[in-house]
XYZ file of C-alpha atoms in Angstrom:
673
model
C 132.730 97.313 95.947
C 129.085 96.006 94.670
C 129.558 98.399 91.612
C 132.388 96.550 90.477
C 130.817 93.146 91.355
C 127.746 93.554 89.411
C 126.915 93.166 86.159
C 123.928 94.354 84.506
C 124.007 92.207 81.343
C 124.669 89.035 83.331
C 121.618 89.738 85.304
C 119.376 90.564 82.747
C 120.496 87.771 80.888
C 119.436 85.264 84.011
C 115.927 87.437 84.166
C 115.350 86.555 80.385
C 115.537 82.878 81.164
C 113.731 82.881 84.348
C 111.328 85.929 84.936
C 110.950 84.615 88.752
C 114.170 85.453 89.855
C 116.424 82.617 91.832
C 113.716 81.615 94.364
C 113.107 78.178 94.877
C 110.401 76.145 94.701
C 111.044 72.983 96.587
C 113.878 71.317 98.232
C 115.944 68.049 97.829
C 117.146 66.516 100.871
C 119.637 63.487 101.153
C 120.917 62.223 104.202
C 124.098 60.425 103.593
C 124.562 57.996 106.931
C 127.869 56.385 107.700
C 127.289 52.423 108.240
C 130.422 51.883 109.931
C 130.784 49.371 112.990
C 131.050 52.522 115.150
C 127.862 53.652 114.386
C 126.188 50.424 116.330
C 127.268 52.142 119.441
C 124.559 52.824 121.867
C 123.559 56.327 123.623
C 120.759 57.011 126.060
C 118.742 60.016 126.196
C 115.683 60.739 128.542
C 115.192 57.037 129.230
C 115.530 55.883 125.463
C 118.818 53.840 124.775
C 119.505 53.697 120.792
C 122.386 53.297 118.612
C 123.688 55.932 116.721
C 122.390 54.609 113.534
C 118.893 54.559 115.346
C 119.258 58.034 116.404
C 119.995 59.000 112.678
C 116.648 57.170 111.796
C 114.641 59.172 114.349
C 115.978 62.304 113.757
C 115.053 61.763 110.009
C 111.675 60.253 110.995
C 110.833 63.852 112.725
C 111.996 65.898 109.581
C 109.836 63.680 107.244
C 106.945 64.269 109.806
C 107.479 68.139 109.577
C 108.076 68.166 105.942
C 104.868 66.358 104.914
C 102.913 69.117 107.195
C 104.633 72.250 105.843
C 106.447 71.531 102.810
C 104.830 68.302 101.143
C 106.762 68.949 97.698
C 110.186 68.621 99.180
C 111.901 65.156 98.450
C 113.938 63.228 100.932
C 116.372 60.284 100.298
C 118.347 58.139 102.915
C 121.693 56.512 101.525
C 123.924 54.382 103.415
C 127.926 54.262 103.047
C 130.313 51.868 104.102
C 127.775 48.904 103.880
C 128.914 45.356 103.151
C 126.581 45.307 100.118
C 125.723 47.453 97.462
C 122.323 48.770 96.452
C 119.563 46.874 94.669
C 118.229 49.611 92.873
C 119.168 50.342 89.444
C 120.359 54.106 90.043
C 122.753 53.241 92.643
C 123.817 49.688 91.701
C 127.131 50.489 89.999
C 128.323 51.974 93.339
C 129.994 49.798 95.664
C 129.329 49.763 99.577
C 126.352 51.966 98.718
C 123.001 51.143 100.206
C 119.712 53.228 99.205
C 117.477 53.065 102.248
C 114.736 55.384 100.872
C 114.350 56.701 97.725
C 114.439 60.192 96.929
C 110.695 61.077 96.564
C 108.239 63.721 98.470
C 107.784 61.447 102.039
C 104.820 59.830 103.059
C 103.606 57.450 105.489
C 105.237 54.659 103.979
C 108.585 56.752 104.460
C 107.777 57.294 107.993
C 106.877 53.702 108.851
C 110.354 52.452 107.238
C 112.343 54.830 109.284
C 110.531 54.107 112.072
C 110.991 50.260 111.779
C 114.488 50.278 111.417
C 116.040 47.359 113.178
C 119.702 46.844 113.998
C 119.474 43.144 113.666
C 117.722 43.062 110.278
C 120.051 45.518 108.771
C 123.289 43.695 109.946
C 121.912 41.009 107.611
C 121.400 43.099 104.709
C 123.106 45.051 103.525
C 125.550 44.969 106.996
C 127.914 47.127 108.739
C 131.145 47.281 106.985
C 134.368 47.270 109.145
C 136.297 50.098 107.541
C 139.170 49.420 110.371
C 140.128 46.311 108.552
C 140.922 47.891 105.129
C 143.346 51.086 105.528
C 141.632 53.688 103.435
C 138.394 51.972 103.119
C 136.555 54.986 104.804
C 137.446 57.343 102.509
C 136.879 55.252 99.487
C 133.309 54.624 100.732
C 132.583 58.443 101.441
C 133.867 59.020 97.967
C 131.346 56.462 96.453
C 128.523 58.130 98.525
C 129.150 61.556 97.599
C 129.269 60.081 93.909
C 125.897 58.534 94.643
C 124.486 61.847 95.865
C 125.522 63.654 92.989
C 124.355 61.066 90.423
C 120.709 61.541 91.969
C 120.775 65.529 92.405
C 121.539 65.585 88.918
C 118.339 64.071 87.551
C 115.434 66.523 86.487
C 117.545 68.591 84.007
C 116.623 72.230 83.618
C 113.632 71.812 86.407
C 116.206 70.971 88.969
C 117.954 74.552 88.915
C 114.938 76.048 90.836
C 115.196 73.135 93.883
C 117.243 73.869 96.534
C 119.263 70.856 97.371
C 120.824 69.667 100.692
C 123.128 67.169 101.663
C 123.507 66.127 105.458
C 126.125 63.669 106.587
C 125.862 61.487 109.664
C 128.891 60.482 110.866
C 131.042 59.829 113.918
C 134.685 59.541 111.980
C 136.227 62.770 112.397
C 139.094 61.977 109.757
C 138.384 59.140 107.366
C 141.936 59.620 105.874
C 143.914 58.836 108.969
C 144.770 55.369 108.096
C 145.146 56.010 104.062
C 148.727 56.377 104.561
C 150.484 57.125 101.085
C 147.172 57.136 99.381
C 145.794 59.994 101.090
C 146.873 62.743 99.111
C 145.310 60.974 96.151
C 142.021 60.318 97.897
C 141.614 63.855 99.281
C 142.006 65.140 95.759
C 139.190 62.824 94.534
C 136.988 63.812 97.583
C 137.413 67.511 97.139
C 136.766 66.964 93.420
C 133.293 65.248 94.381
C 132.791 67.878 96.716
C 133.406 70.596 94.232
C 130.726 68.915 91.705
C 128.146 68.965 94.396
C 129.139 72.946 94.912
C 128.692 73.215 91.324
C 125.117 72.155 91.730
C 124.621 74.457 94.772
C 124.381 72.002 97.192
C 124.135 72.930 100.936
C 126.703 70.524 102.354
C 126.011 70.111 106.242
C 127.945 67.258 108.734
C 125.991 66.093 111.684
C 128.213 64.180 114.037
C 125.806 62.248 116.053
C 128.695 61.597 118.856
C 127.896 65.107 120.025
C 124.419 63.811 121.703
C 126.499 62.177 124.086
C 129.447 64.735 124.223
C 129.623 67.793 122.311
C 133.396 67.917 122.514
C 133.810 64.514 121.670
C 134.060 65.144 117.937
C 137.006 67.721 115.915
C 135.969 68.592 112.715
C 139.762 69.233 112.179
C 141.290 69.931 108.622
C 139.498 67.101 106.863
C 135.553 67.986 107.145
C 136.430 71.822 107.371
C 138.519 71.529 103.964
C 135.546 69.263 102.296
C 133.115 71.683 102.847
C 135.182 74.683 101.956
C 135.794 73.034 98.759
C 132.238 72.690 98.178
C 131.358 76.220 99.233
C 134.091 77.499 96.917
C 132.192 76.112 93.841
C 128.917 77.088 94.840
C 126.671 79.257 92.637
C 127.504 82.857 92.313
C 131.409 82.677 93.736
C 134.144 82.364 91.420
C 137.543 83.191 93.566
C 138.143 81.841 97.042
C 135.488 80.814 99.632
C 131.930 81.623 99.452
C 130.332 83.185 102.603
C 128.657 80.229 103.271
C 131.693 78.281 103.443
C 133.386 80.672 105.613
C 130.493 80.778 107.736
C 130.362 76.913 107.996
C 134.234 76.880 109.058
C 133.782 79.889 111.479
C 130.650 77.545 113.224
C 133.399 74.618 113.301
C 135.443 76.842 115.560
C 133.030 78.003 117.935
C 132.592 76.178 121.331
C 130.699 73.088 120.912
C 128.451 73.968 123.650
C 126.987 76.822 121.062
C 126.301 74.347 118.635
C 123.650 72.153 120.587
C 120.881 73.179 123.246
C 122.200 72.448 126.392
C 119.144 71.032 127.835
C 117.830 69.141 124.842
C 120.679 67.903 122.440
C 118.319 65.944 120.292
C 116.532 69.084 119.449
C 119.525 70.902 119.051
C 120.726 68.427 116.299
C 117.074 68.980 114.638
C 117.647 72.772 114.546
C 120.881 72.219 112.612
C 119.180 69.978 110.351
C 116.132 71.848 109.592
C 116.652 75.164 107.578
C 114.171 77.930 106.714
C 113.370 78.311 103.472
C 112.796 81.952 102.445
C 109.512 83.081 100.604
C 111.112 84.930 98.052
C 114.844 86.299 96.710
C 114.940 89.558 95.187
C 117.209 92.028 94.164
C 117.679 95.584 96.040
C 118.547 98.902 94.112
C 120.172 101.184 96.517
C 121.303 103.847 94.194
C 122.132 103.722 90.286
C 124.443 100.696 89.736
C 124.392 99.403 93.042
C 122.253 96.502 93.729
C 121.918 93.601 96.470
C 120.802 90.273 96.953
C 118.102 89.971 99.687
C 116.003 87.058 100.714
C 112.609 87.581 102.452
C 111.395 85.324 105.434
C 108.081 84.886 106.935
C 107.666 85.431 110.606
C 105.641 82.974 112.815
C 101.831 83.840 112.589
C 98.660 81.873 113.303
C 97.590 79.647 110.771
C 94.234 79.971 108.956
C 91.737 77.354 107.969
C 92.529 76.080 104.152
C 90.109 77.315 101.560
C 86.962 75.117 100.487
C 87.602 72.610 97.776
C 84.568 71.906 95.539
C 84.563 68.347 93.956
C 82.266 66.853 91.226
C 79.314 64.345 92.458
C 80.251 61.802 90.553
C 84.006 60.995 90.497
C 84.950 63.351 93.064
C 87.376 65.284 90.987
C 88.827 68.595 91.782
C 86.629 71.529 90.157
C 88.646 73.911 88.378
C 88.333 76.857 86.111
C 90.057 77.380 82.726
C 90.317 80.709 80.711
C 90.676 80.763 76.903
C 90.928 83.393 74.090
C 87.692 83.316 72.156
C 87.030 85.238 69.160
C 84.200 87.753 69.351
C 83.061 87.512 65.507
C 83.350 83.484 65.368
C 82.885 82.214 68.972
C 86.065 79.916 68.116
C 88.605 79.129 70.999
C 92.196 80.818 69.700
C 95.433 79.273 70.417
C 97.282 80.731 72.970
C 100.205 83.202 72.019
C 103.446 83.703 73.325
C 103.484 87.518 73.883
C 100.264 88.461 75.509
C 101.149 92.292 75.981
C 99.062 94.160 73.723
C 98.769 98.382 73.102
C 96.186 100.075 70.311
C 98.352 100.949 67.359
C 98.604 104.936 67.189
C 98.218 104.736 63.324
C 94.940 102.850 63.569
C 93.551 105.035 66.169
C 89.664 104.907 66.423
C 89.829 101.371 65.384
C 89.837 97.982 67.197
C 93.258 96.532 65.407
C 95.979 95.828 68.003
C 99.377 94.912 67.688
C 101.842 92.707 69.428
C 104.798 94.306 71.421
C 108.377 93.429 70.063
C 110.775 91.822 72.663
C 112.753 95.060 72.792
C 110.102 97.015 73.187
C 108.409 94.642 76.034
C 111.910 94.526 77.672
C 111.576 98.484 77.957
C 108.273 98.513 79.559
C 109.641 96.063 81.988
C 112.516 98.365 82.830
C 110.197 101.100 83.828
C 108.850 98.569 86.768
C 111.974 96.430 87.359
C 111.011 93.430 90.047
C 112.424 93.658 93.295
C 113.184 96.501 95.849
C 114.121 100.231 94.610
C 115.109 102.733 97.786
C 113.240 105.787 97.755
C 114.391 107.549 100.497
C 114.788 107.750 104.488
C 112.001 108.612 107.174
C 112.102 108.423 111.071
C 110.811 105.292 112.386
C 108.136 107.332 114.391
C 106.345 108.146 111.250
C 105.176 104.490 110.888
C 101.631 103.803 112.788
C 100.195 100.939 113.783
C 97.371 101.248 111.076
C 99.848 101.427 108.404
C 100.498 97.751 108.967
C 97.733 95.731 106.899
C 99.454 92.316 107.166
C 102.306 90.224 108.360
C 105.844 91.633 108.141
C 108.686 90.114 106.148
C 112.332 89.638 107.448
C 114.895 90.759 104.918
C 118.199 88.950 104.735
C 121.279 89.439 102.417
C 121.798 86.723 100.047
C 125.560 86.619 99.117
C 125.370 83.765 96.572
C 123.227 85.833 94.237
C 125.235 89.093 94.157
C 128.550 89.188 95.857
C 129.150 92.080 98.314
C 125.561 92.020 99.186
C 126.330 91.317 102.980
C 128.554 94.291 103.189
C 126.297 96.863 101.759
C 123.343 95.336 103.899
C 125.488 96.027 106.991
C 126.429 99.311 105.888
C 122.765 100.465 105.407
C 121.672 98.908 108.698
C 124.453 100.881 110.570
C 123.322 104.121 109.168
C 119.925 103.568 109.941
C 120.922 102.584 113.956
C 123.846 103.386 114.832
C 124.389 106.615 116.874
C 120.744 107.285 116.382
C 118.192 107.358 119.315
C 115.139 106.839 116.955
C 116.083 104.765 113.713
C 115.642 105.425 110.281
C 113.265 103.898 108.305
C 113.580 103.265 104.496
C 110.830 103.601 101.910
C 111.012 101.310 99.016
C 109.271 100.826 95.457
C 108.211 96.841 96.065
C 107.494 94.981 92.731
C 107.228 91.094 93.496
C 107.043 89.654 90.235
C 108.100 90.674 86.605
C 105.543 93.324 85.394
C 103.558 93.515 88.600
C 101.904 96.451 90.309
C 104.371 98.359 92.444
C 103.519 99.339 96.113
C 105.194 100.901 98.703
C 107.344 99.100 101.482
C 108.838 100.253 104.831
C 112.320 98.709 105.765
C 112.072 99.218 109.547
C 115.555 98.393 111.252
C 115.282 96.048 114.202
C 118.141 96.001 116.826
C 119.380 92.969 118.276
C 117.836 91.787 121.104
C 119.423 89.426 124.004
C 117.793 87.166 126.591
C 119.817 85.714 129.709
C 118.972 82.178 130.572
C 118.235 80.357 133.929
C 122.093 79.021 133.720
C 123.448 82.662 132.666
C 123.830 81.995 129.434
C 123.181 84.928 126.988
C 121.036 83.925 123.654
C 120.271 86.385 120.670
C 116.487 86.271 120.597
C 116.171 89.323 118.283
C 118.331 89.322 115.194
C 119.657 92.384 113.749
C 118.176 93.241 110.295
C 115.149 95.063 108.602
C 111.462 94.256 108.744
C 109.792 94.736 105.257
C 106.009 96.356 106.335
C 104.020 96.998 102.946
C 102.277 100.360 103.155
C 98.850 100.687 102.290
C 97.581 103.326 99.718
C 95.696 106.570 100.834
C 92.140 104.397 99.723
C 92.896 101.501 101.843
C 92.887 103.482 105.195
C 89.623 105.033 106.228
C 88.109 107.123 109.273
C 84.562 105.861 109.745
C 84.419 108.387 112.271
C 85.177 111.232 109.799
C 82.793 110.417 106.835
C 79.820 112.378 106.326
C 77.334 109.462 106.361
C 78.634 108.003 109.655
C 78.378 111.631 111.160
C 75.061 112.261 109.661
C 73.474 108.808 111.344
C 75.353 109.885 114.963
C 73.652 113.377 114.474
C 77.133 115.169 113.663
C 78.602 114.077 116.923
C 80.865 111.206 117.344
C 80.129 109.113 120.344
C 83.037 109.619 123.114
C 83.388 107.489 126.507
C 83.821 109.303 129.475
C 86.873 108.879 131.883
C 84.253 106.903 134.182
C 83.105 104.537 131.401
C 87.097 104.005 130.462
C 87.877 103.191 134.082
C 84.766 100.861 134.189
C 85.919 98.976 131.103
C 89.602 98.634 131.996
C 88.463 97.110 135.592
C 86.152 94.521 133.646
C 89.327 93.310 131.217
C 91.365 93.115 134.223
C 89.020 91.112 136.015
C 88.099 88.700 133.330
C 91.827 88.211 132.110
C 92.920 84.523 132.546
C 96.682 85.593 133.063
C 97.806 84.807 136.612
C 100.516 87.248 138.228
C 103.930 85.503 138.054
C 103.258 82.910 135.529
C 103.517 83.032 131.874
C 100.870 84.687 129.703
C 97.703 82.322 129.336
C 97.505 80.677 125.715
C 94.656 78.647 124.601
C 97.254 76.044 123.228
C 98.391 75.230 126.848
C 94.861 73.589 127.204
C 95.014 69.904 126.439
C 92.389 68.629 124.208
C 92.228 64.742 124.911
C 89.162 64.333 122.161
C 91.156 66.149 119.358
C 94.227 64.291 120.299
C 92.458 60.889 120.106
C 91.558 61.957 116.625
C 94.629 62.771 115.238
C 96.141 59.509 117.162
C 93.799 57.223 115.271
C 94.288 59.107 111.746
C 97.968 58.462 112.343
C 97.194 54.726 113.204
C 95.349 54.080 109.909
C 97.577 56.323 107.892
C 100.476 54.076 108.846
C 98.587 50.975 108.354
C 98.201 49.906 112.093
C 94.850 49.065 114.588
C 93.867 52.206 116.092
C 95.514 51.894 119.824
C 93.376 51.332 122.599
C 91.116 54.168 123.909
C 92.239 55.313 127.513
C 90.340 57.267 130.100
C 90.175 60.851 128.673
C 89.988 63.735 131.311
C 88.420 66.736 129.465
C 89.538 69.744 130.896
C 88.501 72.388 128.172
C 85.211 73.305 129.855
C 85.281 77.010 131.084
C 85.240 77.609 134.879
C 81.940 78.846 135.364
C 82.112 79.694 139.112
C 85.452 81.837 138.237
C 82.978 83.972 135.692
C 80.156 84.168 138.024
C 82.750 85.473 140.632
C 82.970 88.766 138.899
C 79.118 89.442 138.515
C 79.616 92.471 140.543
C 82.349 93.787 138.150
C 80.027 93.095 134.954
C 77.225 95.503 136.676
C 79.437 97.803 137.477
C 80.386 98.311 133.948
C 76.941 98.019 132.723
C 75.765 100.783 135.040
C 78.275 103.042 133.852
C 77.771 102.709 130.205
C 73.826 102.315 129.816
C 72.810 103.475 133.287
C 71.285 100.141 134.468
C 72.174 96.681 134.696
C 69.565 95.505 131.867
C 71.947 96.090 128.977
C 71.893 98.180 125.949
C 68.512 99.781 125.039
C 68.302 97.864 121.807
C 68.573 94.425 124.261
C 65.900 95.841 126.294
C 63.402 96.850 123.376
C 63.706 93.250 122.242
C 63.219 91.559 125.710
C 60.264 93.677 125.744
C 59.136 92.832 122.326
C 59.509 89.107 123.164
C 57.643 89.411 126.585
C 54.567 90.695 124.593
C 52.351 88.047 122.985
C 50.524 88.825 119.814
C 46.849 88.414 120.191
C 45.466 85.351 118.845
C 43.753 85.452 115.324
C 40.083 85.347 115.259
C 38.778 82.170 114.329
C 36.739 81.905 111.226
C 32.939 81.404 111.887
C 32.972 78.307 109.643
C 35.931 76.595 111.413
C 33.779 76.997 114.814
C 30.706 75.729 113.271
C 32.396 72.757 112.299
C 34.360 72.199 115.304
C 31.537 72.227 117.297
C 29.878 69.278 115.497
C 32.502 66.756 116.868
C 33.287 65.354 120.058
C 36.786 65.513 119.776
C 37.730 63.987 123.279
C 35.543 61.173 122.733
C 37.107 60.782 119.263
C 40.702 60.642 120.305
C 39.997 57.829 123.030
C 38.666 55.561 120.399
C 41.114 53.167 118.811
C 41.213 52.866 114.834
C 38.249 53.455 112.552
C 36.008 54.116 115.445
C 38.160 57.420 116.191
C 40.011 60.082 114.661
C 41.086 57.775 111.677
C 37.689 57.959 110.252
C 37.717 62.059 109.770
C 39.435 63.298 106.860
C 42.558 65.266 106.698
C 40.281 68.543 106.278
C 38.192 67.794 109.457
C 41.317 67.017 111.269
C 42.759 70.555 110.426
C 39.409 72.094 111.561
C 40.470 70.911 115.270
C 44.202 72.154 114.581
C 43.103 75.815 113.179
C 40.701 76.083 116.134
C 43.466 75.845 118.782
C 46.090 77.906 116.369
C 48.241 74.672 116.199
C 50.437 73.783 113.034
C 48.367 72.114 110.146
C 51.416 70.833 108.212
C 52.261 67.093 107.785
C 50.473 63.704 106.699
C 47.400 62.288 108.581
C 48.784 60.088 111.155
C 51.038 63.277 112.238
C 47.673 65.429 112.233
C 46.238 62.952 114.302
C 49.244 62.317 116.677
C 49.201 66.111 117.199
C 45.397 66.152 118.278
C 45.987 63.333 120.728
C 48.721 65.279 122.267
C 46.864 68.315 122.598
C 43.700 66.836 123.942
C 45.439 64.935 126.539
C 46.975 68.388 127.728
C 43.336 69.424 128.316
C 41.888 69.254 131.373
C 38.917 66.849 132.054
C-alpha cells in the first residue's frame, strides 16, 4: 500500500527545497462570524446572558489570551459576513457585506480589549446586521464573499506562508444558507464549493462552530450543505489527489456522531473552546519501517512542568538585547570572510599533509545526507520490560500518523501498533534511529506502545483518557548513565563498602514519609497549585489592568493561606525523633551536624592585646569623654586614638570618625558603672 503511494523522487525534491521537513513555525487563524439578525438572540450560561455574537467574541478573547501566553507568533483575525456595510480596510473594501473587525496579526492587549468591549448596540450602527431573510440567496452570497475574503488574506505572505498552519473557524447558526436560494441554489453551491477547494489548496483547516449548540446540542443539523463544503475543502488539501482526505472523512464522521459527544455536558462553553483550540505538533517526520516503506508521523509534547525562562542580558545605555555573532576570519590576514553557501568541508586526499580544503559538490553532499536520513528508522524490536526508569532522561513525545504528508500512513501505523500489542501480555517496544534534522547527530529512540485507557464519569459515561499510540523516549548512550556506587573513586572513599540501610532504617523512613505526607485519604492528591496565593493573583490583576490601559481595580482584603501549618508539623515530632534514632543512634542529628554544633559552641580565645594599645588606652577617661558633648568629648580625639579603645575591647575598627564615636558610646553605655 505505502510502497505504491510513496514517491522517493518527489519527497527528495521537497527535502531539497526545505530541509527542515513539513513542520510549521506558526499558525494563522481567521474567525469568520455570521452577522445575521438571528445571531442577536441571547443565551444564558452560569448566570451570564449574552447574544450569540457576544459569545463568539468571548470565546475568541479566551483563545487570544491563550495564544499570547503559548504561541505569541500566531496571527488571529476576525471577519464578519452578512453585514449591512462593507469593510473600511483597503484589503477587504472590495468584498460586499464583509466587515473586518480585527486585522490578521499577532494578538496583543489591543486585540483582547477590542473583543472584550464588543457591544451589540454600537455594532448595529456600524457595520450593522443584515437581514438575509429579506433577500433570497443573500446568506449564500454573503458566505461566498466571506470565504473569498479569507482566501485573499491567507494567500498573503508568498512562499513564507507555506510553513504556516492555516485555520478557518466559521461561527454560524444557519444550518443551510441555500434553503431559500430557489433556482439559483445549484449555481451558488458550485461557487461555494469552488471557494472551499481554493482554501483546501492552501492546506486550510476548516471548522464549523454552531453557537446554537451552547443552548441545545441537538439544535443544529449540519446536513448536506456544511458536510459537502468541508469535504470539498479537505479533498483539495495538501497531499491528497483523488477522493476525500482522511481529515475530511473524520470531520464528516464527527458530524454524524451524537450531538452530546461533541460538547462537554457540564460546561458547553469549555467544550466549544476545546473544539476551537488545536494542539500543534512539535515536529513532523518520516518513519522508515522497511526499505521503500515510509509513513508520515507527528510528534506531540506531553504536559510537563514549565521552567523559568533563561536570563536575558541587555546593554546599560539603550537596554538592547546582548547577542553573540559568529564570522569566518582568515587566519593569515585577520579579515572577515563572506559567508558561503556550502559549509561542509573535507580534506583532499591528493593534498594530504597540507591545509588546503575543497568544498563538497551538491551530489556528494546529498550522498552524505543519505547515510543519515532525517526522521525515524526502525531498527528492531525488544520486550517493553527491557526499558528501565533510568533510561528516560527527558519527557516523552507522543507519535501520531500524518496522513496529509504520506497517504497510507494511518493504516501502516495502526498495523504496526496492533502487531506490538494485540495478543501479547507484554507489549513489544520498537527501537529506532532518530535524526531530528538534516545532517544532525542520530540517537536511539524507544517507541513504547500505549494501550487505550478509559474512565467512567459520575454520570455513567465512558471517556477515553489514554489514546492508543506510541510514546517516543530518547535512549541514553552508555556514557550518559552512570553508577556512582560502582565507581572506584566512590568505593575508595567509602572504604570499599557502599552504605546500605537496614530494614529498621527503611521502615523508619517509610513511617516518616507517610506521617509528613499532605495527602488526605479519600480526597484528591495534594498539589501546591490548589493553594490560592492572593498576593500573586493581585500582582497579575494589576499587570493586566495596566496592559489594557485601565486603572487598577481597588484592593480587597487579602486572606493569605499559604503559610505552613506549624502545629500539624510539630505533632509528628516523635516520628522524626524515631527516624533520627534509627539512622544516627541519637536525636541530635548526623555526626557532621553535631561536630558543627560543637565547633559553634566553643569560643575562640581572645587575642592578646598589644602592650602599646593597653598603655594608650589607660591614658584616657573613656567614660567621662563619652559623657561630654561636642569638642569637649570624644570628638577632640583623633581617629587613631578612637581605634585604640575599639582594639582594646575587640570591636570593629572600620568606618569614619562619627561611626567610631557612635560605636564607642554604645559600648560604654552597656558597661556597668
